[in-house]
PDB file of C-alpha atoms in Angstrom:
ATOM      1  CA  MET A  26     -58.233 153.534   6.138  1.00 89.00           C
ATOM      2  CA  LEU A  27     -58.255 150.391   4.096  1.00 94.00           C
ATOM      3  CA  ILE A  28     -61.953 150.182   4.640  1.00 94.00           C
ATOM      4  CA  LEU A  29     -62.213 154.041   3.122  1.00 97.00           C
ATOM      5  CA  LEU A  30     -59.822 152.940   0.127  1.00 97.00           C
ATOM      6  CA  ILE A  31     -62.132 150.056  -0.430  1.00 98.00           C
ATOM      7  CA  ILE A  32     -64.949 151.946  -0.774  1.00 97.00           C
ATOM      8  CA  VAL A  33     -63.679 154.887  -2.836  1.00 97.00           C
ATOM      9  CA  SER A  34     -62.186 152.373  -5.345  1.00 97.00           C
ATOM     10  CA  ALA A  35     -65.813 150.363  -5.438  1.00 97.00           C
ATOM     11  CA  ALA A  36     -67.561 154.049  -6.079  1.00 95.00           C
ATOM     12  CA  LEU A  37     -65.266 154.567  -8.874  1.00 94.00           C
ATOM     13  CA  ALA A  38     -65.557 151.421 -10.496  1.00 94.00           C
ATOM     14  CA  ILE A  39     -69.442 151.532 -10.410  1.00 93.00           C
ATOM     15  CA  ALA A  40     -69.221 155.379 -11.716  1.00 90.00           C
ATOM     16  CA  GLY A  41     -67.122 154.122 -14.321  1.00 88.00           C
ATOM     17  CA  ALA A  42     -69.026 151.303 -15.605  1.00 87.00           C
ATOM     18  CA  GLY A  43     -71.870 153.214 -17.221  1.00 70.00           C
ATOM     19  CA  ALA A  44     -69.833 156.382 -18.136  1.00 68.00           C
ATOM     20  CA  GLN A  45     -68.713 157.248 -21.866  1.00 62.00           C
ATOM     21  CA  ASP A  46     -65.540 155.910 -23.186  1.00 67.00           C
ATOM     22  CA  ASN A  47     -63.394 158.896 -21.888  1.00 71.00           C
ATOM     23  CA  VAL A  48     -63.984 157.592 -18.561  1.00 77.00           C
ATOM     24  CA  ILE A  49     -64.395 153.928 -18.828  1.00 83.00           C
ATOM     25  CA  TRP A  50     -60.812 153.184 -18.002  1.00 87.00           C
ATOM     26  CA  LEU A  51     -62.094 154.141 -14.008  1.00 90.00           C
ATOM     27  CA  HIS A  52     -64.047 150.865 -14.456  1.00 90.00           C
ATOM     28  CA  TYR A  53     -61.454 149.227 -15.921  1.00 92.00           C
ATOM     29  CA  VAL A  54     -58.817 150.008 -13.278  1.00 95.00           C
ATOM     30  CA  CYS A  55     -61.265 150.119 -10.285  1.00 96.00           C
ATOM     31  CA  LYS A  56     -62.903 147.348 -10.754  1.00 96.00           C
ATOM     32  CA  PRO A  57     -59.792 144.782 -10.220  1.00 97.00           C
ATOM     33  CA  LEU A  58     -58.506 147.196  -7.841  1.00 98.00           C
ATOM     34  CA  THR A  59     -61.310 147.068  -5.488  1.00 98.00           C
ATOM     35  CA  THR A  60     -61.087 143.392  -5.535  1.00 98.00           C
ATOM     36  CA  MET A  61     -57.446 143.310  -4.602  1.00 98.00           C
ATOM     37  CA  LEU A  62     -58.227 145.507  -1.915  1.00 98.00           C
ATOM     38  CA  ILE A  63     -60.501 143.185  -0.109  1.00 98.00           C
ATOM     39  CA  PHE A  64     -58.091 140.695  -0.786  1.00 98.00           C
ATOM     40  CA  TYR A  65     -55.692 142.178   1.427  1.00 97.00           C
ATOM     41  CA  LEU A  66     -58.326 142.921   4.074  1.00 96.00           C
ATOM     42  CA  ALA A  67     -58.422 139.128   4.252  1.00 96.00           C
ATOM     43  CA  PHE A  68     -55.042 138.743   4.183  1.00 96.00           C
ATOM     44  CA  ARG A  69     -53.836 140.884   6.558  1.00 94.00           C
ATOM     45  CA  ALA A  70     -56.737 139.387   9.143  1.00 90.00           C
ATOM     46  CA  THR A  71     -55.784 137.340  12.149  1.00 85.00           C
ATOM     47  CA  SER A  72     -57.563 134.334  10.782  1.00 78.00           C
ATOM     48  CA  VAL A  73     -60.164 132.262  12.487  1.00 74.00           C
ATOM     49  CA  SER A  74     -58.151 129.421  11.331  1.00 90.00           C
ATOM     50  CA  PRO A  75     -55.412 128.440   8.536  1.00 92.00           C
ATOM     51  CA  PRO A  76     -57.982 126.529   6.221  1.00 94.00           C
ATOM     52  CA  TYR A  77     -60.640 128.676   6.177  1.00 96.00           C
ATOM     53  CA  ARG A  78     -58.515 131.576   5.310  1.00 95.00           C
ATOM     54  CA  ARG A  79     -56.376 129.831   2.617  1.00 96.00           C
ATOM     55  CA  ALA A  80     -59.496 128.514   0.705  1.00 97.00           C
ATOM     56  CA  MET A  81     -61.343 132.264   1.398  1.00 97.00           C
ATOM     57  CA  LEU A  82     -58.048 134.052  -0.164  1.00 97.00           C
ATOM     58  CA  THR A  83     -57.902 131.454  -3.083  1.00 98.00           C
ATOM     59  CA  GLY A  84     -61.938 132.161  -3.485  1.00 98.00           C
ATOM     60  CA  ILE A  85     -61.404 135.972  -3.323  1.00 98.00           C
ATOM     61  CA  ILE A  86     -58.648 135.692  -6.189  1.00 98.00           C
ATOM     62  CA  PHE A  87     -60.708 133.531  -8.314  1.00 98.00           C
ATOM     63  CA  SER A  88     -63.235 136.511  -8.148  1.00 98.00           C
ATOM     64  CA  LEU A  89     -60.511 138.806  -9.406  1.00 98.00           C
ATOM     65  CA  PHE A  90     -59.547 136.479 -12.380  1.00 98.00           C
ATOM     66  CA  GLY A  91     -63.746 136.599 -12.898  1.00 97.00           C
ATOM     67  CA  ASP A  92     -63.871 140.343 -12.908  1.00 97.00           C
ATOM     68  CA  ILE A  93     -61.438 140.966 -15.425  1.00 96.00           C
ATOM     69  CA  PHE A  94     -62.914 138.330 -17.936  1.00 96.00           C
ATOM     70  CA  LEU A  95     -66.368 140.147 -17.369  1.00 94.00           C
ATOM     71  CA  MET A  96     -65.639 143.410 -17.551  1.00 91.00           C
ATOM     72  CA  LEU A  97     -63.705 143.384 -20.948  1.00 87.00           C
ATOM     73  CA  PRO A  98     -65.743 143.555 -24.160  1.00 83.00           C
ATOM     74  CA  ALA A  99     -65.959 140.675 -26.496  1.00 78.00           C
ATOM     75  CA  SER A 100     -63.773 141.824 -28.764  1.00 80.00           C
ATOM     76  CA  VAL A 101     -60.849 141.664 -26.513  1.00 83.00           C
ATOM     77  CA  VAL A 102     -61.871 137.997 -25.091  1.00 82.00           C
ATOM     78  CA  LYS A 103     -64.411 136.707 -27.185  1.00 82.00           C
ATOM     79  CA  PRO A 104     -65.859 134.236 -24.639  1.00 92.00           C
ATOM     80  CA  GLY A 105     -65.432 136.387 -21.737  1.00 92.00           C
ATOM     81  CA  PHE A 106     -68.525 135.653 -20.123  1.00 94.00           C
ATOM     82  CA  LEU A 107     -68.027 131.845 -19.671  1.00 95.00           C
ATOM     83  CA  LEU A 108     -64.355 132.270 -18.515  1.00 96.00           C
ATOM     84  CA  GLY A 109     -65.809 134.847 -15.820  1.00 97.00           C
ATOM     85  CA  LEU A 110     -68.749 132.164 -15.164  1.00 97.00           C
ATOM     86  CA  GLY A 111     -65.663 129.525 -14.940  1.00 97.00           C
ATOM     87  CA  SER A 112     -63.820 131.723 -12.395  1.00 98.00           C
ATOM     88  CA  PHE A 113     -66.823 132.956  -9.962  1.00 98.00           C
ATOM     89  CA  LEU A 114     -67.399 128.962 -10.461  1.00 98.00           C
ATOM     90  CA  CYS A 115     -64.077 128.151  -8.603  1.00 98.00           C
ATOM     91  CA  ALA A 116     -64.820 131.199  -6.284  1.00 98.00           C
ATOM     92  CA  HIS A 117     -67.747 129.335  -4.683  1.00 98.00           C
ATOM     93  CA  ILE A 118     -66.348 125.843  -4.838  1.00 98.00           C
ATOM     94  CA  CYS A 119     -63.359 127.594  -2.399  1.00 98.00           C
ATOM     95  CA  PHE A 120     -65.842 129.623  -0.347  1.00 98.00           C
ATOM     96  CA  LEU A 121     -67.921 126.198   0.127  1.00 98.00           C
ATOM     97  CA  ARG A 122     -64.693 124.207   0.931  1.00 98.00           C
ATOM     98  CA  ALA A 123     -63.812 127.429   3.724  1.00 97.00           C
ATOM     99  CA  LEU A 124     -67.083 127.004   5.195  1.00 98.00           C
ATOM    100  CA  THR A 125     -67.226 123.610   5.345  1.00 98.00           C
ATOM    101  CA  SER A 126     -64.066 123.317   6.782  1.00 95.00           C
ATOM    102  CA  ASP A 127     -65.327 123.770  10.387  1.00 93.00           C
ATOM    103  CA  HIS A 128     -69.125 122.552  10.088  1.00 95.00           C
ATOM    104  CA  ARG A 129     -70.799 119.762   8.400  1.00 96.00           C
ATOM    105  CA  PHE A 130     -72.011 120.218   5.153  1.00 97.00           C
ATOM    106  CA  PHE A 131     -76.034 120.014   4.376  1.00 95.00           C
ATOM    107  CA  SER A 132     -76.457 119.859   8.312  1.00 96.00           C
ATOM    108  CA  ARG A 133     -80.137 121.574   7.948  1.00 96.00           C
ATOM    109  CA  PRO A 134     -81.688 120.069   4.692  1.00 97.00           C
ATOM    110  CA  LEU A 135     -85.124 122.333   5.187  1.00 98.00           C
ATOM    111  CA  ILE A 136     -82.665 125.375   4.465  1.00 98.00           C
ATOM    112  CA  PHE A 137     -80.786 124.185   1.384  1.00 98.00           C
ATOM    113  CA  LEU A 138     -84.165 123.013  -0.117  1.00 98.00           C
ATOM    114  CA  GLY A 139     -85.402 126.188   0.831  1.00 98.00           C
ATOM    115  CA  ILE A 140     -82.810 128.169  -1.039  1.00 98.00           C
ATOM    116  CA  GLY A 141     -82.615 125.706  -3.659  1.00 98.00           C
ATOM    117  CA  ALA A 142     -86.593 126.292  -4.697  1.00 98.00           C
ATOM    118  CA  LEU A 143     -85.739 130.322  -4.691  1.00 97.00           C
ATOM    119  CA  GLY A 144     -83.055 129.244  -7.124  1.00 97.00           C
ATOM    120  CA  ALA A 145     -85.129 126.842  -9.428  1.00 98.00           C
ATOM    121  CA  ALA A 146     -87.868 129.465  -9.429  1.00 98.00           C
ATOM    122  CA  ASN A 147     -84.981 132.107 -10.842  1.00 98.00           C
ATOM    123  CA  LEU A 148     -84.140 129.352 -13.261  1.00 98.00           C
ATOM    124  CA  PHE A 149     -87.469 128.873 -14.502  1.00 98.00           C
ATOM    125  CA  VAL A 150     -88.137 132.658 -15.014  1.00 98.00           C
ATOM    126  CA  LEU A 151     -84.518 133.227 -17.023  1.00 98.00           C
ATOM    127  CA  TRP A 152     -84.789 129.669 -19.091  1.00 98.00           C
ATOM    128  CA  PRO A 153     -86.184 131.277 -22.053  1.00 97.00           C
ATOM    129  CA  GLY A 154     -83.670 133.925 -22.383  1.00 97.00           C
ATOM    130  CA  LEU A 155     -80.352 131.676 -22.055  1.00 97.00           C
ATOM    131  CA  ASN A 156     -78.717 130.582 -25.046  1.00 94.00           C
ATOM    132  CA  MET A 157     -78.482 126.775 -25.560  1.00 96.00           C
ATOM    133  CA  ASP A 158     -74.651 126.671 -25.254  1.00 95.00           C
ATOM    134  CA  LEU A 159     -75.106 128.801 -21.862  1.00 96.00           C
ATOM    135  CA  ARG A 160     -77.927 126.199 -20.441  1.00 97.00           C
ATOM    136  CA  ILE A 161     -75.804 123.469 -18.711  1.00 97.00           C
ATOM    137  CA  PRO A 162     -72.843 126.177 -17.225  1.00 97.00           C
ATOM    138  CA  VAL A 163     -75.118 128.200 -15.505  1.00 97.00           C
ATOM    139  CA  VAL A 164     -77.352 125.235 -14.220  1.00 98.00           C
ATOM    140  CA  ILE A 165     -73.648 124.010 -12.979  1.00 98.00           C
ATOM    141  CA  TYR A 166     -72.986 127.521 -11.482  1.00 98.00           C
ATOM    142  CA  VAL A 167     -76.328 128.181  -9.904  1.00 98.00           C
ATOM    143  CA  VAL A 168     -76.050 124.840  -8.065  1.00 98.00           C
ATOM    144  CA  CYS A 169     -72.693 125.846  -6.602  1.00 98.00           C
ATOM    145  CA  LEU A 170     -73.866 129.397  -5.986  1.00 98.00           C
ATOM    146  CA  LEU A 171     -76.809 128.249  -3.559  1.00 98.00           C
ATOM    147  CA  CYS A 172     -75.130 125.486  -2.172  1.00 98.00           C
ATOM    148  CA  MET A 173     -72.448 127.934  -0.992  1.00 98.00           C
ATOM    149  CA  THR A 174     -75.418 130.411   0.012  1.00 98.00           C
ATOM    150  CA  ALA A 175     -77.311 127.673   2.012  1.00 98.00           C
ATOM    151  CA  GLN A 176     -73.910 126.278   3.861  1.00 98.00           C
ATOM    152  CA  ALA A 177     -73.153 129.764   4.729  1.00 98.00           C
ATOM    153  CA  ILE A 178     -76.724 130.462   6.229  1.00 98.00           C
ATOM    154  CA  THR A 179     -76.912 126.842   7.985  1.00 98.00           C
ATOM    155  CA  ARG A 180     -73.216 127.389   9.707  1.00 98.00           C
ATOM    156  CA  HIS A 181     -74.461 130.685  11.043  1.00 97.00           C
ATOM    157  CA  LEU A 182     -77.278 129.307  12.720  1.00 97.00           C
ATOM    158  CA  SER A 183     -75.464 126.257  14.168  1.00 96.00           C
ATOM    159  CA  ILE A 184     -72.369 128.041  15.382  1.00 95.00           C
ATOM    160  CA  GLN A 185     -73.603 131.778  15.778  1.00 95.00           C
ATOM    161  CA  THR A 186     -69.951 133.608  15.425  1.00 94.00           C
ATOM    162  CA  SER A 187     -69.387 137.262  14.693  1.00 91.00           C
ATOM    163  CA  THR A 188     -67.710 135.897  11.894  1.00 94.00           C
ATOM    164  CA  SER A 189     -70.091 133.429  10.925  1.00 96.00           C
ATOM    165  CA  LYS A 190     -72.629 136.182  10.611  1.00 97.00           C
ATOM    166  CA  TRP A 191     -70.562 138.206   8.309  1.00 97.00           C
ATOM    167  CA  ALA A 192     -70.111 134.747   5.757  1.00 98.00           C
ATOM    168  CA  MET A 193     -73.716 134.341   6.142  1.00 98.00           C
ATOM    169  CA  ALA A 194     -74.275 138.010   5.002  1.00 98.00           C
ATOM    170  CA  GLY A 195     -71.690 137.852   2.139  1.00 98.00           C
ATOM    171  CA  GLY A 196     -73.389 134.364   0.987  1.00 98.00           C
ATOM    172  CA  ILE A 197     -76.870 136.318   0.981  1.00 98.00           C
ATOM    173  CA  LEU A 198     -75.285 139.346  -0.956  1.00 98.00           C
ATOM    174  CA  PHE A 199     -73.309 137.173  -3.230  1.00 98.00           C
ATOM    175  CA  MET A 200     -76.729 135.198  -4.493  1.00 98.00           C
ATOM    176  CA  LEU A 201     -78.332 138.825  -4.465  1.00 98.00           C
ATOM    177  CA  SER A 202     -76.148 140.313  -6.926  1.00 98.00           C
ATOM    178  CA  ASP A 203     -75.873 137.418  -9.300  1.00 98.00           C
ATOM    179  CA  THR A 204     -79.560 136.923  -9.538  1.00 98.00           C
ATOM    180  CA  LEU A 205     -79.546 140.714 -10.412  1.00 98.00           C
ATOM    181  CA  LEU A 206     -76.757 139.952 -13.081  1.00 97.00           C
ATOM    182  CA  ALA A 207     -78.773 137.503 -14.299  1.00 97.00           C
ATOM    183  CA  TYR A 208     -81.778 139.052 -14.656  1.00 98.00           C
ATOM    184  CA  ASN A 209     -80.382 142.337 -16.195  1.00 97.00           C
ATOM    185  CA  LYS A 210     -78.384 139.963 -18.673  1.00 96.00           C
ATOM    186  CA  PHE A 211     -80.995 137.429 -19.623  1.00 97.00           C
ATOM    187  CA  TYR A 212     -84.733 138.597 -19.112  1.00 97.00           C
ATOM    188  CA  THR A 213     -84.902 142.563 -18.802  1.00 96.00           C
ATOM    189  CA  PRO A 214     -82.157 145.463 -18.618  1.00 96.00           C
ATOM    190  CA  LEU A 215     -83.006 146.575 -14.996  1.00 96.00           C
ATOM    191  CA  PRO A 216     -82.469 150.755 -14.008  1.00 94.00           C
ATOM    192  CA  GLN A 217     -79.211 151.412 -12.293  1.00 93.00           C
ATOM    193  CA  ALA A 218     -78.110 147.531 -13.150  1.00 95.00           C
ATOM    194  CA  SER A 219     -74.188 148.979 -12.713  1.00 93.00           C
ATOM    195  CA  LEU A 220     -75.077 150.225  -9.289  1.00 95.00           C
ATOM    196  CA  LEU A 221     -77.453 147.467  -8.028  1.00 97.00           C
ATOM    197  CA  ILE A 222     -74.923 144.728  -8.925  1.00 97.00           C
ATOM    198  CA  LEU A 223     -71.508 145.622  -7.926  1.00 97.00           C
ATOM    199  CA  ALA A 224     -72.738 147.500  -5.059  1.00 97.00           C
ATOM    200  CA  THR A 225     -74.232 144.262  -3.919  1.00 98.00           C
ATOM    201  CA  TYR A 226     -70.973 142.320  -5.085  1.00 98.00           C
ATOM    202  CA  TYR A 227     -68.412 144.555  -3.218  1.00 98.00           C
ATOM    203  CA  ALA A 228     -70.570 144.430  -0.274  1.00 98.00           C
ATOM    204  CA  ALA A 229     -70.600 140.635  -0.305  1.00 98.00           C
ATOM    205  CA  LEU A 230     -67.007 139.987  -1.473  1.00 98.00           C
ATOM    206  CA  GLY A 231     -66.428 142.678   1.849  1.00 98.00           C
ATOM    207  CA  LEU A 232     -67.966 140.627   4.010  1.00 98.00           C
ATOM    208  CA  ILE A 233     -66.868 137.438   3.160  1.00 98.00           C
ATOM    209  CA  ALA A 234     -63.192 138.988   3.610  1.00 97.00           C
ATOM    210  CA  ARG A 235     -64.331 140.152   6.993  1.00 95.00           C
ATOM    211  CA  SER A 236     -65.297 136.244   8.020  1.00 96.00           C
ATOM    212  CA  VAL A 237     -61.626 135.306   7.818  1.00 95.00           C
ATOM    213  CA  ASN A 238     -60.991 137.896  11.180  1.00 90.00           C
ATOM    214  CA  ARG A 239     -61.391 136.176  14.176  1.00 80.00           C
ATOM    215  CA  SER A 240     -62.262 139.234  15.965  1.00 63.00           C
TER     216      SER A 240
END
């Protein structure tokens, strides 16, 4: 039942994102609501370990803050993008903390180098479209995101559990969602951008929440 509620709320948030003013409230209500439901999914799970659970729950809370900052118009919160970027940076630090709570960081350097090369290629393409005041924050964020994704992959390849598989899939989808968002914002508008970005984001966050469950 909870999974169904998450799917319906996410669908309404996506539908409201590109809607007219008379139904934009759907996006404002359902975007944070979906993240709160995902938080509850992780909160009620039988945890794989207390440190992992705490770090993941904290990361989802920071993601909720990021959702709110990014969705509000600049007339309400002028530095909304930077605040959202900072919130998701904190979220990825928490996710990385969880993923290193039971497995050594940087245990497979080739994975990190491969993910890093992909991130560097994306930055190379996006760099001309980034404002000067955003370049350093974006680079810091990208490095943290890539480390989180690479750690999720190396952790699963090493411990091979069902929960590590969910975390790996969540990390990869998070990187995909943020890549789509960056290209849409700084390179060229993407067709069906809201659908692509939010669908992959909620899938990523849901899989990360699912990874908290031991069974």
